[in-house]
Structures are given as structure tokens and as C-alpha cells.
Coordinates of C-alpha atoms in Angstrom, one line a residue:
P1 CA -18.4 0.9 1.2
G2 CA -19.8 -2.6 0.7
E3 CA -23.5 -3.8 1.3
G4 CA -24.1 -3.0 4.7
G5 CA -21.1 -0.6 5.2
R6 CA -18.8 -3.7 5.0
G7 CA -15.6 -4.1 2.6
V8 CA -14.6 -1.8 -0.3
M9 CA -17.1 -2.4 -3.2
H10 CA -15.3 0.9 -5.2
A11 CA -12.3 2.7 -4.5
E12 CA -10.0 4.7 -6.8
I13 CA -6.5 5.9 -6.4
V14 CA -4.9 8.6 -8.6
V15 CA -1.2 7.9 -9.4
G16 CA 0.2 10.6 -11.5
S17 CA -2.2 11.1 -14.4
G18 CA -3.5 7.7 -14.1
L19 CA -6.7 6.3 -12.3
V20 CA -6.4 2.8 -10.4
M21 CA -9.7 1.3 -9.5
L22 CA -9.9 -1.4 -6.6
A23 CA -12.4 -3.6 -5.0
E24 CA -12.6 -6.3 -2.9
P25 CA -13.8 -9.7 -4.1
P26 CA -17.8 -10.1 -3.6
T27 CA -18.5 -13.3 -1.2
A28 CA -21.3 -15.6 -2.7
D29 CA -24.3 -13.7 -1.5
G30 CA -23.2 -10.7 -3.6
S31 CA -21.7 -8.6 -0.2
Y32 CA -18.1 -7.2 -0.1
Q33 CA -15.9 -8.0 2.5
P34 CA -12.1 -8.0 3.3
P35 CA -10.0 -11.3 2.6
S36 CA -10.4 -13.4 5.8
G37 CA -6.7 -14.2 5.5
P38 CA -3.5 -12.5 3.9
S39 CA -4.6 -11.3 0.6
P40 CA -2.5 -13.1 -2.2
V41 CA -1.6 -9.7 -3.7
G42 CA 1.0 -7.0 -2.9
I43 CA 1.0 -3.6 -4.1
M44 CA 4.1 -1.9 -5.2
V45 CA 3.8 2.2 -5.0
Q46 CA 7.0 3.9 -6.9
L47 CA 7.2 7.1 -5.7
E48 CA 9.3 10.4 -6.5
A49 CA 11.3 11.1 -3.5
P50 CA 12.5 9.2 -0.4
A51 CA 10.9 11.7 2.1
D52 CA 7.4 10.2 0.3
V53 CA 8.0 7.0 1.6
E54 CA 8.5 8.5 5.2
R55 CA 5.3 10.5 4.6
L56 CA 3.2 8.2 3.1
Y57 CA 4.2 5.3 5.3
S58 CA 3.5 7.6 8.3
Q59 CA 0.0 8.6 7.0
A60 CA -1.1 5.0 6.4
V61 CA 0.0 4.1 10.0
A62 CA -2.1 6.7 11.3
A63 CA -5.2 5.8 9.7
G64 CA -4.8 2.3 11.0
G65 CA -2.5 0.4 8.8
R66 CA 0.2 -2.0 10.4
S67 CA 3.7 -1.7 10.0
D68 CA 5.3 -4.4 8.2
V69 CA 8.6 -3.0 7.4
E70 CA 9.5 0.3 8.7
P71 CA 11.4 2.8 6.1
R72 CA 14.6 2.1 5.5
D73 CA 17.4 2.3 2.9
E74 CA 17.9 -1.1 0.8
P75 CA 21.1 -2.2 -0.7
W76 CA 19.6 -1.8 -4.1
G77 CA 19.4 1.6 -4.0
A78 CA 16.0 2.5 -2.7
R79 CA 14.2 3.9 0.4
F80 CA 11.5 1.1 1.0
A81 CA 8.6 0.7 3.5
G82 CA 5.8 -2.0 4.0
I83 CA 2.2 -1.5 5.6
V84 CA -0.7 -3.8 5.7
D85 CA -4.3 -2.0 5.4
P86 CA -6.9 -2.7 7.9
S87 CA -8.4 -5.4 5.1
G88 CA -5.2 -7.4 4.9
H89 CA -3.8 -5.6 1.5
R90 CA -0.1 -5.4 2.1
W91 CA 1.4 -2.3 0.2
W92 CA 5.2 -1.5 -0.5
L93 CA 6.5 2.0 -1.0
H94 CA 9.5 2.4 -2.9
A95 CA 11.8 5.5 -3.8
L96 CA 15.0 5.3 -5.6
L97 CA 17.9 7.0 -3.6
P98 CA 20.1 9.9 -5.1
Q99 CA 23.1 8.3 -6.6
R100 CA 26.2 8.9 -4.9
S101 CA 29.4 9.7 -6.6

């Protein structure tokens, strides 16, 4: 947490064998706070299986995220969903569907 328990000063997400570090921008007084408006950044998470989209979407909504796009199959051949986290950051979940013959 940021100073005074507000915002995110440092967070880490493990993706495969990689590590992504995140932080909200500091304000003029040096504290970390969620953005006051919509985040200018969207984060796309490529998942291995369509079932992972359902699982992570449900987990994110249960943890306080707001549904932006419910899980659905898209015409480009992917299972897709969107969530806005409590700090206003938009997350897209994406997994390729098995190819049909």
C-alpha cells in the first residue's frame, strides 16, 4: 500500500516465468493514490485456456472488480472478458479457442 494505506505503491504479478511490477503514479505530495478518472492504460492478459478466462473473471469480480465485458466467444476465435479493478484500471482477459475443423 501507499502512504497512509491508500493506493498501490508496489505490486507484483507473476506471468509464466516473468514478473510484472506495477504502481500507481505518485501525487505531487509523494503519496500514491488511484487515478481520479478512468485509467489511460488497458492491460491485456493472454491466458492458456478459455476456462482460465471464466475462472479469473469470476475471481476478479468476487474481489471487488466491476464487470466491463462478461466472458464471451469473439468472432476472431477467442474467449474474452473485461474487468475494471477498484482503482479504475481496465483488465482484458483473452484465450484462443480451439480451432474447429
